[in-house]
Amino acid sequence: MLVAELLGDEPEAWGLAALLTFAQSRAPARASEPWPPIQEQDTALWDSRLIRQAEAFLHRAHRLGAPLGRFQLEAAIQSVHGDRKRTGRLDTGRLLQLYDGLIAVAPTQGAVAARAAVLAADK
């Protein structure tokens, strides 16, 4: 978060702060080896306070109005996963949209594979 504060009006810095905070919010659910996939993690173990903080960082990035970047998209994907704690369901349609955006901005094999996994789970 220090980098985001120092860069102030750089949306990707706030996107990265959101992404890292979402990851930190799920740390207790990843205590076992190997780490369970996110869709298998017990959401009761996720830290609601950190999820809210990550959401605030993501909203701040969005309000800065610059083009959507990789970190903001990755944080938005994590936000959809984080919302599962509140709703009990995973919005796969929204995930697919976000992965499409991520692949357009940063076409990595990981993003393509993750999108394929969401698509397979949606069937």
mmCIF file of N, CA and C in Angstrom:
data_model
loop_
_atom_site.group_PDB
_atom_site.id
_atom_site.type_symbol
_atom_site.label_atom_id
_atom_site.label_comp_id
_atom_site.label_asym_id
_atom_site.label_seq_id
_atom_site.Cartn_x
_atom_site.Cartn_y
_atom_site.Cartn_z
ATOM 1 N N MET A 1 0.823 -1.183 0.000
ATOM 2 C CA MET A 1 0.000 0.000 0.000
ATOM 3 C C MET A 1 0.872 1.252 0.000
ATOM 4 N N LEU A 2 2.070 1.168 0.502
ATOM 5 C CA LEU A 2 2.964 2.318 0.528
ATOM 6 C C LEU A 2 3.231 2.839 -0.882
ATOM 7 N N VAL A 3 3.474 1.928 -1.819
ATOM 8 C CA VAL A 3 3.720 2.345 -3.202
ATOM 9 C C VAL A 3 2.489 3.061 -3.759
ATOM 10 N N ALA A 4 1.311 2.531 -3.488
ATOM 11 C CA ALA A 4 0.082 3.171 -3.965
ATOM 12 C C ALA A 4 -0.057 4.563 -3.380
ATOM 13 N N GLU A 5 0.231 4.703 -2.098
ATOM 14 C CA GLU A 5 0.147 6.027 -1.474
ATOM 15 C C GLU A 5 1.173 6.989 -2.072
ATOM 16 N N LEU A 6 2.371 6.501 -2.339
ATOM 17 C CA LEU A 6 3.404 7.357 -2.913
ATOM 18 C C LEU A 6 3.065 7.770 -4.345
ATOM 19 N N LEU A 7 2.439 6.866 -5.093
ATOM 20 C CA LEU A 7 2.082 7.170 -6.475
ATOM 21 C C LEU A 7 0.712 7.839 -6.582
ATOM 22 N N GLY A 8 -0.030 7.868 -5.510
ATOM 23 C CA GLY A 8 -1.288 8.591 -5.375
ATOM 24 C C GLY A 8 -2.309 8.480 -6.475
ATOM 25 N N ASP A 9 -2.008 9.001 -7.652
ATOM 26 C CA ASP A 9 -3.009 9.047 -8.716
ATOM 27 C C ASP A 9 -2.750 8.007 -9.809
ATOM 28 N N GLU A 10 -1.962 7.001 -9.504
ATOM 29 C CA GLU A 10 -1.668 5.933 -10.463
ATOM 30 C C GLU A 10 -2.614 4.752 -10.188
ATOM 31 N N PRO A 11 -3.615 4.537 -11.055
ATOM 32 C CA PRO A 11 -4.611 3.496 -10.792
ATOM 33 C C PRO A 11 -4.037 2.091 -10.684
ATOM 34 N N GLU A 12 -2.997 1.792 -11.454
ATOM 35 C CA GLU A 12 -2.435 0.446 -11.381
ATOM 36 C C GLU A 12 -1.759 0.189 -10.039
ATOM 37 N N ALA A 13 -1.222 1.211 -9.397
ATOM 38 C CA ALA A 13 -0.649 1.042 -8.058
ATOM 39 C C ALA A 13 -1.751 0.660 -7.072
ATOM 40 N N TRP A 14 -2.915 1.290 -7.196
ATOM 41 C CA TRP A 14 -4.043 0.958 -6.324
ATOM 42 C C TRP A 14 -4.626 -0.406 -6.685
ATOM 43 N N GLY A 15 -4.583 -0.741 -7.989
ATOM 44 C CA GLY A 15 -5.011 -2.077 -8.399
ATOM 45 C C GLY A 15 -4.130 -3.144 -7.790
ATOM 46 N N LEU A 16 -2.817 -2.888 -7.787
ATOM 47 C CA LEU A 16 -1.886 -3.844 -7.174
ATOM 48 C C LEU A 16 -2.110 -3.930 -5.664
ATOM 49 N N ALA A 17 -2.351 -2.798 -5.024
ATOM 50 C CA ALA A 17 -2.637 -2.814 -3.580
ATOM 51 C C ALA A 17 -3.888 -3.642 -3.303
ATOM 52 N N ALA A 18 -4.896 -3.497 -4.148
ATOM 53 C CA ALA A 18 -6.126 -4.284 -3.989
ATOM 54 C C ALA A 18 -5.833 -5.769 -4.177
ATOM 55 N N LEU A 19 -5.094 -6.106 -5.223
ATOM 56 C CA LEU A 19 -4.773 -7.494 -5.515
ATOM 57 C C LEU A 19 -4.031 -8.151 -4.353
ATOM 58 N N LEU A 20 -3.024 -7.469 -3.835
ATOM 59 C CA LEU A 20 -2.259 -8.020 -2.714
ATOM 60 C C LEU A 20 -3.103 -8.147 -1.450
ATOM 61 N N THR A 21 -4.001 -7.207 -1.234
ATOM 62 C CA THR A 21 -4.856 -7.253 -0.044
ATOM 63 C C THR A 21 -5.874 -8.375 -0.155
ATOM 64 N N PHE A 22 -6.432 -8.592 -1.365
ATOM 65 C CA PHE A 22 -7.326 -9.746 -1.556
ATOM 66 C C PHE A 22 -6.580 -11.040 -1.239
ATOM 67 N N ALA A 23 -5.351 -11.164 -1.734
ATOM 68 C CA ALA A 23 -4.560 -12.374 -1.468
ATOM 69 C C ALA A 23 -4.322 -12.552 0.031
ATOM 70 N N GLN A 24 -4.006 -11.464 0.704
ATOM 71 C CA GLN A 24 -3.779 -11.531 2.145
ATOM 72 C C GLN A 24 -5.051 -11.933 2.888
ATOM 73 N N SER A 25 -6.198 -11.520 2.395
ATOM 74 C CA SER A 25 -7.465 -11.830 3.073
ATOM 75 C C SER A 25 -7.757 -13.328 3.080
ATOM 76 N N ARG A 26 -7.194 -14.050 2.136
ATOM 77 C CA ARG A 26 -7.447 -15.490 2.045
ATOM 78 C C ARG A 26 -6.344 -16.334 2.662
ATOM 79 N N ALA A 27 -5.321 -15.723 3.219
ATOM 80 C CA ALA A 27 -4.178 -16.462 3.758
ATOM 81 C C ALA A 27 -4.570 -17.561 4.750
ATOM 82 N N PRO A 28 -5.489 -17.318 5.677
ATOM 83 C CA PRO A 28 -5.825 -18.392 6.634
ATOM 84 C C PRO A 28 -6.414 -19.638 5.963
ATOM 85 N N ALA A 29 -7.070 -19.472 4.831
ATOM 86 C CA ALA A 29 -7.672 -20.615 4.137
ATOM 87 C C ALA A 29 -6.641 -21.396 3.329
ATOM 88 N N ARG A 30 -5.430 -20.839 3.218
ATOM 89 C CA ARG A 30 -4.377 -21.498 2.444
ATOM 90 C C ARG A 30 -3.310 -22.091 3.367
ATOM 91 N N ALA A 31 -3.652 -22.337 4.600
ATOM 92 C CA ALA A 31 -2.664 -22.800 5.581
ATOM 93 C C ALA A 31 -2.213 -24.233 5.323
ATOM 94 N N SER A 32 -3.017 -25.009 4.623
ATOM 95 C CA SER A 32 -2.646 -26.404 4.391
ATOM 96 C C SER A 32 -1.753 -26.526 3.162
ATOM 97 N N GLU A 33 -1.049 -27.635 3.075
ATOM 98 C CA GLU A 33 -0.204 -27.936 1.917
ATOM 99 C C GLU A 33 -0.805 -29.130 1.195
ATOM 100 N N PRO A 34 -0.894 -29.129 -0.099
ATOM 101 C CA PRO A 34 -0.725 -27.952 -0.950
ATOM 102 C C PRO A 34 -1.907 -27.007 -0.773
ATOM 103 N N TRP A 35 -1.712 -25.770 -1.215
ATOM 104 C CA TRP A 35 -2.793 -24.790 -1.102
ATOM 105 C C TRP A 35 -4.003 -25.272 -1.882
ATOM 106 N N PRO A 36 -5.161 -25.197 -1.259
ATOM 107 C CA PRO A 36 -6.362 -25.580 -2.008
ATOM 108 C C PRO A 36 -6.693 -24.510 -3.055
ATOM 109 N N PRO A 37 -7.228 -24.915 -4.203
ATOM 110 C CA PRO A 37 -7.656 -23.922 -5.191
ATOM 111 C C PRO A 37 -8.683 -22.975 -4.572
ATOM 112 N N ILE A 38 -8.753 -21.769 -5.092
ATOM 113 C CA ILE A 38 -9.622 -20.750 -4.505
ATOM 114 C C ILE A 38 -11.069 -21.215 -4.410
ATOM 115 N N GLN A 39 -11.549 -21.956 -5.410
ATOM 116 C CA GLN A 39 -12.941 -22.392 -5.405
ATOM 117 C C GLN A 39 -13.214 -23.457 -4.343
ATOM 118 N N GLU A 40 -12.156 -24.048 -3.782
ATOM 119 C CA GLU A 40 -12.309 -25.061 -2.734
ATOM 120 C C GLU A 40 -11.999 -24.524 -1.342
ATOM 121 N N GLN A 41 -11.600 -23.270 -1.242
ATOM 122 C CA GLN A 41 -11.259 -22.698 0.056
ATOM 123 C C GLN A 41 -12.516 -22.416 0.878
ATOM 124 N N ASP A 42 -12.388 -22.568 2.157
ATOM 125 C CA ASP A 42 -13.473 -22.272 3.096
ATOM 126 C C ASP A 42 -13.560 -20.761 3.265
ATOM 127 N N THR A 43 -14.611 -20.160 2.720
ATOM 128 C CA THR A 43 -14.736 -18.704 2.767
ATOM 129 C C THR A 43 -14.921 -18.181 4.184
ATOM 130 N N ALA A 44 -15.324 -19.031 5.102
ATOM 131 C CA ALA A 44 -15.471 -18.588 6.495
ATOM 132 C C ALA A 44 -14.121 -18.192 7.087
ATOM 133 N N LEU A 45 -13.051 -18.705 6.504
ATOM 134 C CA LEU A 45 -11.713 -18.379 6.985
ATOM 135 C C LEU A 45 -11.165 -17.081 6.396
ATOM 136 N N TRP A 46 -11.809 -16.550 5.380
ATOM 137 C CA TRP A 46 -11.342 -15.325 4.739
ATOM 138 C C TRP A 46 -11.609 -14.123 5.641
ATOM 139 N N ASP A 47 -10.736 -13.167 5.620
ATOM 140 C CA ASP A 47 -10.806 -11.978 6.473
ATOM 141 C C ASP A 47 -11.680 -10.897 5.816
ATOM 142 N N SER A 48 -12.883 -10.713 6.339
ATOM 143 C CA SER A 48 -13.844 -9.748 5.775
ATOM 144 C C SER A 48 -13.310 -8.322 5.805
ATOM 145 N N ARG A 49 -12.576 -7.971 6.841
ATOM 146 C CA ARG A 49 -12.032 -6.612 6.948
ATOM 147 C C ARG A 49 -11.052 -6.344 5.817
ATOM 148 N N LEU A 50 -10.196 -7.313 5.529
ATOM 149 C CA LEU A 50 -9.235 -7.143 4.442
ATOM 150 C C LEU A 50 -9.930 -7.135 3.079
ATOM 151 N N ILE A 51 -10.979 -7.915 2.934
ATOM 152 C CA ILE A 51 -11.740 -7.897 1.687
ATOM 153 C C ILE A 51 -12.336 -6.506 1.467
ATOM 154 N N ARG A 52 -12.907 -5.923 2.511
ATOM 155 C CA ARG A 52 -13.470 -4.561 2.389
ATOM 156 C C ARG A 52 -12.376 -3.551 2.048
ATOM 157 N N GLN A 53 -11.212 -3.696 2.650
ATOM 158 C CA GLN A 53 -10.099 -2.786 2.365
ATOM 159 C C GLN A 53 -9.658 -2.946 0.902
ATOM 160 N N ALA A 54 -9.561 -4.170 0.440
ATOM 161 C CA ALA A 54 -9.185 -4.418 -0.953
ATOM 162 C C ALA A 54 -10.216 -3.814 -1.906
ATOM 163 N N GLU A 55 -11.492 -3.953 -1.572
ATOM 164 C CA GLU A 55 -12.554 -3.354 -2.394
ATOM 165 C C GLU A 55 -12.400 -1.834 -2.448
ATOM 166 N N ALA A 56 -12.064 -1.229 -1.332
ATOM 167 C CA ALA A 56 -11.870 0.224 -1.297
ATOM 168 C C ALA A 56 -10.698 0.634 -2.186
ATOM 169 N N PHE A 57 -9.620 -0.133 -2.163
ATOM 170 C CA PHE A 57 -8.471 0.155 -3.031
ATOM 171 C C PHE A 57 -8.871 0.032 -4.504
ATOM 172 N N LEU A 58 -9.630 -1.011 -4.822
ATOM 173 C CA LEU A 58 -10.058 -1.222 -6.198
ATOM 174 C C LEU A 58 -10.973 -0.098 -6.671
ATOM 175 N N HIS A 59 -11.877 0.330 -5.809
ATOM 176 C CA HIS A 59 -12.768 1.452 -6.160
ATOM 177 C C HIS A 59 -11.964 2.737 -6.355
ATOM 178 N N ARG A 60 -10.952 2.924 -5.532
ATOM 179 C CA ARG A 60 -10.106 4.106 -5.692
ATOM 180 C C ARG A 60 -9.404 4.073 -7.046
ATOM 181 N N ALA A 61 -8.884 2.926 -7.427
ATOM 182 C CA ALA A 61 -8.235 2.790 -8.731
ATOM 183 C C ALA A 61 -9.216 3.129 -9.849
ATOM 184 N N HIS A 62 -10.426 2.629 -9.728
ATOM 185 C CA HIS A 62 -11.448 2.870 -10.756
ATOM 186 C C HIS A 62 -11.809 4.360 -10.862
ATOM 187 N N ARG A 63 -11.915 5.018 -9.720
ATOM 188 C CA ARG A 63 -12.284 6.445 -9.704
ATOM 189 C C ARG A 63 -11.221 7.329 -10.362
ATOM 190 N N LEU A 64 -9.995 6.852 -10.433
ATOM 191 C CA LEU A 64 -8.940 7.650 -11.050
ATOM 192 C C LEU A 64 -9.124 7.765 -12.558
ATOM 193 N N GLY A 65 -9.958 6.905 -13.132
ATOM 194 C CA GLY A 65 -10.418 7.069 -14.498
ATOM 195 C C GLY A 65 -9.457 6.732 -15.622
ATOM 196 N N ALA A 66 -8.315 6.218 -15.340
ATOM 197 C CA ALA A 66 -7.380 5.863 -16.405
ATOM 198 C C ALA A 66 -7.798 4.533 -17.031
ATOM 199 N N PRO A 67 -7.215 4.179 -18.156
ATOM 200 C CA PRO A 67 -7.550 2.875 -18.756
ATOM 201 C C PRO A 67 -7.305 1.736 -17.775
ATOM 202 N N LEU A 68 -8.144 0.743 -17.886
ATOM 203 C CA LEU A 68 -8.055 -0.422 -17.022
ATOM 204 C C LEU A 68 -6.786 -1.202 -17.339
ATOM 205 N N GLY A 69 -6.005 -1.497 -16.307
ATOM 206 C CA GLY A 69 -4.753 -2.226 -16.487
ATOM 207 C C GLY A 69 -4.811 -3.609 -15.892
ATOM 208 N N ARG A 70 -3.728 -4.319 -16.059
ATOM 209 C CA ARG A 70 -3.624 -5.702 -15.621
ATOM 210 C C ARG A 70 -3.926 -5.882 -14.137
ATOM 211 N N PHE A 71 -3.319 -5.066 -13.282
ATOM 212 C CA PHE A 71 -3.521 -5.258 -11.846
ATOM 213 C C PHE A 71 -4.960 -4.973 -11.434
ATOM 214 N N GLN A 72 -5.568 -3.966 -12.053
ATOM 215 C CA GLN A 72 -6.969 -3.684 -11.735
ATOM 216 C C GLN A 72 -7.868 -4.849 -12.154
ATOM 217 N N LEU A 73 -7.592 -5.418 -13.328
ATOM 218 C CA LEU A 73 -8.383 -6.560 -13.793
ATOM 219 C C LEU A 73 -8.173 -7.781 -12.903
ATOM 220 N N GLU A 74 -6.918 -8.038 -12.533
ATOM 221 C CA GLU A 74 -6.655 -9.179 -11.647
ATOM 222 C C GLU A 74 -7.319 -8.965 -10.281
ATOM 223 N N ALA A 75 -7.307 -7.738 -9.793
ATOM 224 C CA ALA A 75 -7.972 -7.447 -8.518
ATOM 225 C C ALA A 75 -9.486 -7.599 -8.658
ATOM 226 N N ALA A 76 -10.031 -7.184 -9.794
ATOM 227 C CA ALA A 76 -11.476 -7.332 -10.015
ATOM 228 C C ALA A 76 -11.863 -8.812 -10.053
ATOM 229 N N ILE A 77 -11.010 -9.633 -10.630
ATOM 230 C CA ILE A 77 -11.258 -11.085 -10.625
ATOM 231 C C ILE A 77 -11.270 -11.597 -9.184
ATOM 232 N N GLN A 78 -10.321 -11.148 -8.389
ATOM 233 C CA GLN A 78 -10.287 -11.557 -6.983
ATOM 234 C C GLN A 78 -11.490 -11.022 -6.209
ATOM 235 N N SER A 79 -11.979 -9.858 -6.613
ATOM 236 C CA SER A 79 -13.177 -9.292 -5.986
ATOM 237 C C SER A 79 -14.386 -10.199 -6.208
ATOM 238 N N VAL A 80 -14.509 -10.729 -7.423
ATOM 239 C CA VAL A 80 -15.613 -11.653 -7.722
ATOM 240 C C VAL A 80 -15.482 -12.893 -6.839
ATOM 241 N N HIS A 81 -14.271 -13.400 -6.699
ATOM 242 C CA HIS A 81 -14.068 -14.553 -5.808
ATOM 243 C C HIS A 81 -14.398 -14.166 -4.363
ATOM 244 N N GLY A 82 -13.957 -12.990 -3.941
ATOM 245 C CA GLY A 82 -14.230 -12.531 -2.576
ATOM 246 C C GLY A 82 -15.705 -12.373 -2.286
ATOM 247 N N ASP A 83 -16.468 -12.018 -3.310
ATOM 248 C CA ASP A 83 -17.913 -11.853 -3.128
ATOM 249 C C ASP A 83 -18.595 -13.172 -2.793
ATOM 250 N N ARG A 84 -17.929 -14.274 -3.092
ATOM 251 C CA ARG A 84 -18.471 -15.596 -2.741
ATOM 252 C C ARG A 84 -18.639 -15.745 -1.235
ATOM 253 N N LYS A 85 -17.813 -15.059 -0.460
ATOM 254 C CA LYS A 85 -17.950 -15.111 1.003
ATOM 255 C C LYS A 85 -19.308 -14.557 1.429
ATOM 256 N N ARG A 86 -19.742 -13.494 0.743
ATOM 257 C CA ARG A 86 -21.000 -12.842 1.095
ATOM 258 C C ARG A 86 -22.219 -13.548 0.504
ATOM 259 N N THR A 87 -22.113 -13.979 -0.751
ATOM 260 C CA THR A 87 -23.275 -14.505 -1.459
ATOM 261 C C THR A 87 -23.382 -16.023 -1.447
ATOM 262 N N GLY A 88 -22.232 -16.694 -1.248
ATOM 263 C CA GLY A 88 -22.235 -18.146 -1.299
ATOM 264 C C GLY A 88 -22.179 -18.706 -2.712
ATOM 265 N N ARG A 89 -22.068 -17.849 -3.709
ATOM 266 C CA ARG A 89 -21.986 -18.334 -5.093
ATOM 267 C C ARG A 89 -20.914 -17.570 -5.858
ATOM 268 N N LEU A 90 -20.465 -18.173 -6.934
ATOM 269 C CA LEU A 90 -19.429 -17.577 -7.765
ATOM 270 C C LEU A 90 -20.066 -17.112 -9.067
ATOM 271 N N ASP A 91 -19.907 -15.852 -9.401
ATOM 272 C CA ASP A 91 -20.466 -15.269 -10.622
ATOM 273 C C ASP A 91 -19.527 -15.592 -11.788
ATOM 274 N N THR A 92 -19.716 -16.761 -12.388
ATOM 275 C CA THR A 92 -18.820 -17.198 -13.455
ATOM 276 C C THR A 92 -18.954 -16.334 -14.704
ATOM 277 N N GLY A 93 -20.133 -15.808 -14.964
ATOM 278 C CA GLY A 93 -20.306 -14.918 -16.108
ATOM 279 C C GLY A 93 -19.439 -13.678 -15.988
ATOM 280 N N ARG A 94 -19.419 -13.090 -14.814
ATOM 281 C CA ARG A 94 -18.583 -11.911 -14.572
ATOM 282 C C ARG A 94 -17.098 -12.276 -14.649
ATOM 283 N N LEU A 95 -16.744 -13.437 -14.114
ATOM 284 C CA LEU A 95 -15.349 -13.874 -14.207
ATOM 285 C C LEU A 95 -14.906 -14.011 -15.660
ATOM 286 N N LEU A 96 -15.755 -14.599 -16.496
ATOM 287 C CA LEU A 96 -15.400 -14.755 -17.902
ATOM 288 C C LEU A 96 -15.185 -13.399 -18.565
ATOM 289 N N GLN A 97 -16.039 -12.427 -18.267
ATOM 290 C CA GLN A 97 -15.873 -11.078 -18.819
ATOM 291 C C GLN A 97 -14.531 -10.485 -18.389
ATOM 292 N N LEU A 98 -14.220 -10.622 -17.115
ATOM 293 C CA LEU A 98 -12.975 -10.058 -16.601
ATOM 294 C C LEU A 98 -11.752 -10.769 -17.188
ATOM 295 N N TYR A 99 -11.825 -12.093 -17.316
ATOM 296 C CA TYR A 99 -10.709 -12.808 -17.935
ATOM 297 C C TYR A 99 -10.547 -12.408 -19.402
ATOM 298 N N ASP A 100 -11.654 -12.180 -20.105
ATOM 299 C CA ASP A 100 -11.551 -11.698 -21.486
ATOM 300 C C ASP A 100 -10.799 -10.369 -21.522
ATOM 301 N N GLY A 101 -11.130 -9.481 -20.598
ATOM 302 C CA GLY A 101 -10.437 -8.198 -20.515
ATOM 303 C C GLY A 101 -8.965 -8.372 -20.167
ATOM 304 N N LEU A 102 -8.691 -9.254 -19.223
ATOM 305 C CA LEU A 102 -7.301 -9.494 -18.817
ATOM 306 C C LEU A 102 -6.491 -10.061 -19.981
ATOM 307 N N ILE A 103 -7.070 -10.991 -20.706
ATOM 308 C CA ILE A 103 -6.358 -11.596 -21.835
ATOM 309 C C ILE A 103 -6.106 -10.554 -22.921
ATOM 310 N N ALA A 104 -7.012 -9.601 -23.088
ATOM 311 C CA ALA A 104 -6.806 -8.536 -24.069
ATOM 312 C C ALA A 104 -5.648 -7.623 -23.658
ATOM 313 N N VAL A 105 -5.513 -7.387 -22.344
ATOM 314 C CA VAL A 105 -4.475 -6.482 -21.831
ATOM 315 C C VAL A 105 -3.154 -7.210 -21.600
ATOM 316 N N ALA A 106 -3.224 -8.411 -21.050
ATOM 317 C CA ALA A 106 -2.023 -9.184 -20.703
ATOM 318 C C ALA A 106 -2.273 -10.651 -21.058
ATOM 319 N N PRO A 107 -2.051 -11.012 -22.311
ATOM 320 C CA PRO A 107 -2.375 -12.373 -22.773
ATOM 321 C C PRO A 107 -1.365 -13.416 -22.307
ATOM 322 N N THR A 108 -1.475 -13.810 -21.059
ATOM 323 C CA THR A 108 -0.569 -14.821 -20.509
ATOM 324 C C THR A 108 -1.216 -16.202 -20.564
ATOM 325 N N GLN A 109 -0.394 -17.225 -20.518
ATOM 326 C CA GLN A 109 -0.916 -18.590 -20.484
ATOM 327 C C GLN A 109 -1.735 -18.829 -19.221
ATOM 328 N N GLY A 110 -1.310 -18.204 -18.117
ATOM 329 C CA GLY A 110 -2.051 -18.358 -16.862
ATOM 330 C C GLY A 110 -3.461 -17.808 -16.959
ATOM 331 N N ALA A 111 -3.607 -16.644 -17.576
ATOM 332 C CA ALA A 111 -4.933 -16.043 -17.725
ATOM 333 C C ALA A 111 -5.811 -16.887 -18.646
ATOM 334 N N VAL A 112 -5.226 -17.394 -19.730
ATOM 335 C CA VAL A 112 -5.976 -18.239 -20.660
ATOM 336 C C VAL A 112 -6.416 -19.530 -19.963
ATOM 337 N N ALA A 113 -5.525 -20.128 -19.196
ATOM 338 C CA ALA A 113 -5.851 -21.365 -18.471
ATOM 339 C C ALA A 113 -6.916 -21.119 -17.410
ATOM 340 N N ALA A 114 -6.815 -20.012 -16.701
ATOM 341 C CA ALA A 114 -7.798 -19.691 -15.665
ATOM 342 C C ALA A 114 -9.181 -19.457 -16.298
ATOM 343 N N ARG A 115 -9.205 -18.777 -17.438
ATOM 344 C CA ARG A 115 -10.472 -18.548 -18.126
ATOM 345 C C ARG A 115 -11.083 -19.891 -18.544
ATOM 346 N N ALA A 116 -10.246 -20.792 -19.060
ATOM 347 C CA ALA A 116 -10.725 -22.111 -19.480
ATOM 348 C C ALA A 116 -11.284 -22.875 -18.281
ATOM 349 N N ALA A 117 -10.647 -22.755 -17.128
ATOM 350 C CA ALA A 117 -11.134 -23.434 -15.920
ATOM 351 C C ALA A 117 -12.501 -22.895 -15.500
ATOM 352 N N VAL A 118 -12.672 -21.577 -15.584
ATOM 353 C CA VAL A 118 -13.971 -20.978 -15.246
ATOM 354 C C VAL A 118 -15.028 -21.449 -16.217
ATOM 355 N N LEU A 119 -14.691 -21.472 -17.500
ATOM 356 C CA LEU A 119 -15.630 -21.914 -18.526
ATOM 357 C C LEU A 119 -16.036 -23.367 -18.295
ATOM 358 N N ALA A 120 -15.081 -24.222 -17.962
ATOM 359 C CA ALA A 120 -15.381 -25.633 -17.704
ATOM 360 C C ALA A 120 -16.257 -25.781 -16.460
ATOM 361 N N ALA A 121 -16.012 -24.976 -15.444
ATOM 362 C CA ALA A 121 -16.796 -25.058 -14.204
ATOM 363 C C ALA A 121 -18.214 -24.533 -14.400
ATOM 364 N N ASP A 122 -18.396 -23.683 -15.397
ATOM 365 C CA ASP A 122 -19.694 -23.060 -15.648
ATOM 366 C C ASP A 122 -20.647 -24.017 -16.353
ATOM 367 N N LYS A 123 -20.121 -25.115 -16.875
ATOM 368 C CA LYS A 123 -20.977 -26.058 -17.644
ATOM 369 C C LYS A 123 -21.617 -27.071 -16.765
#
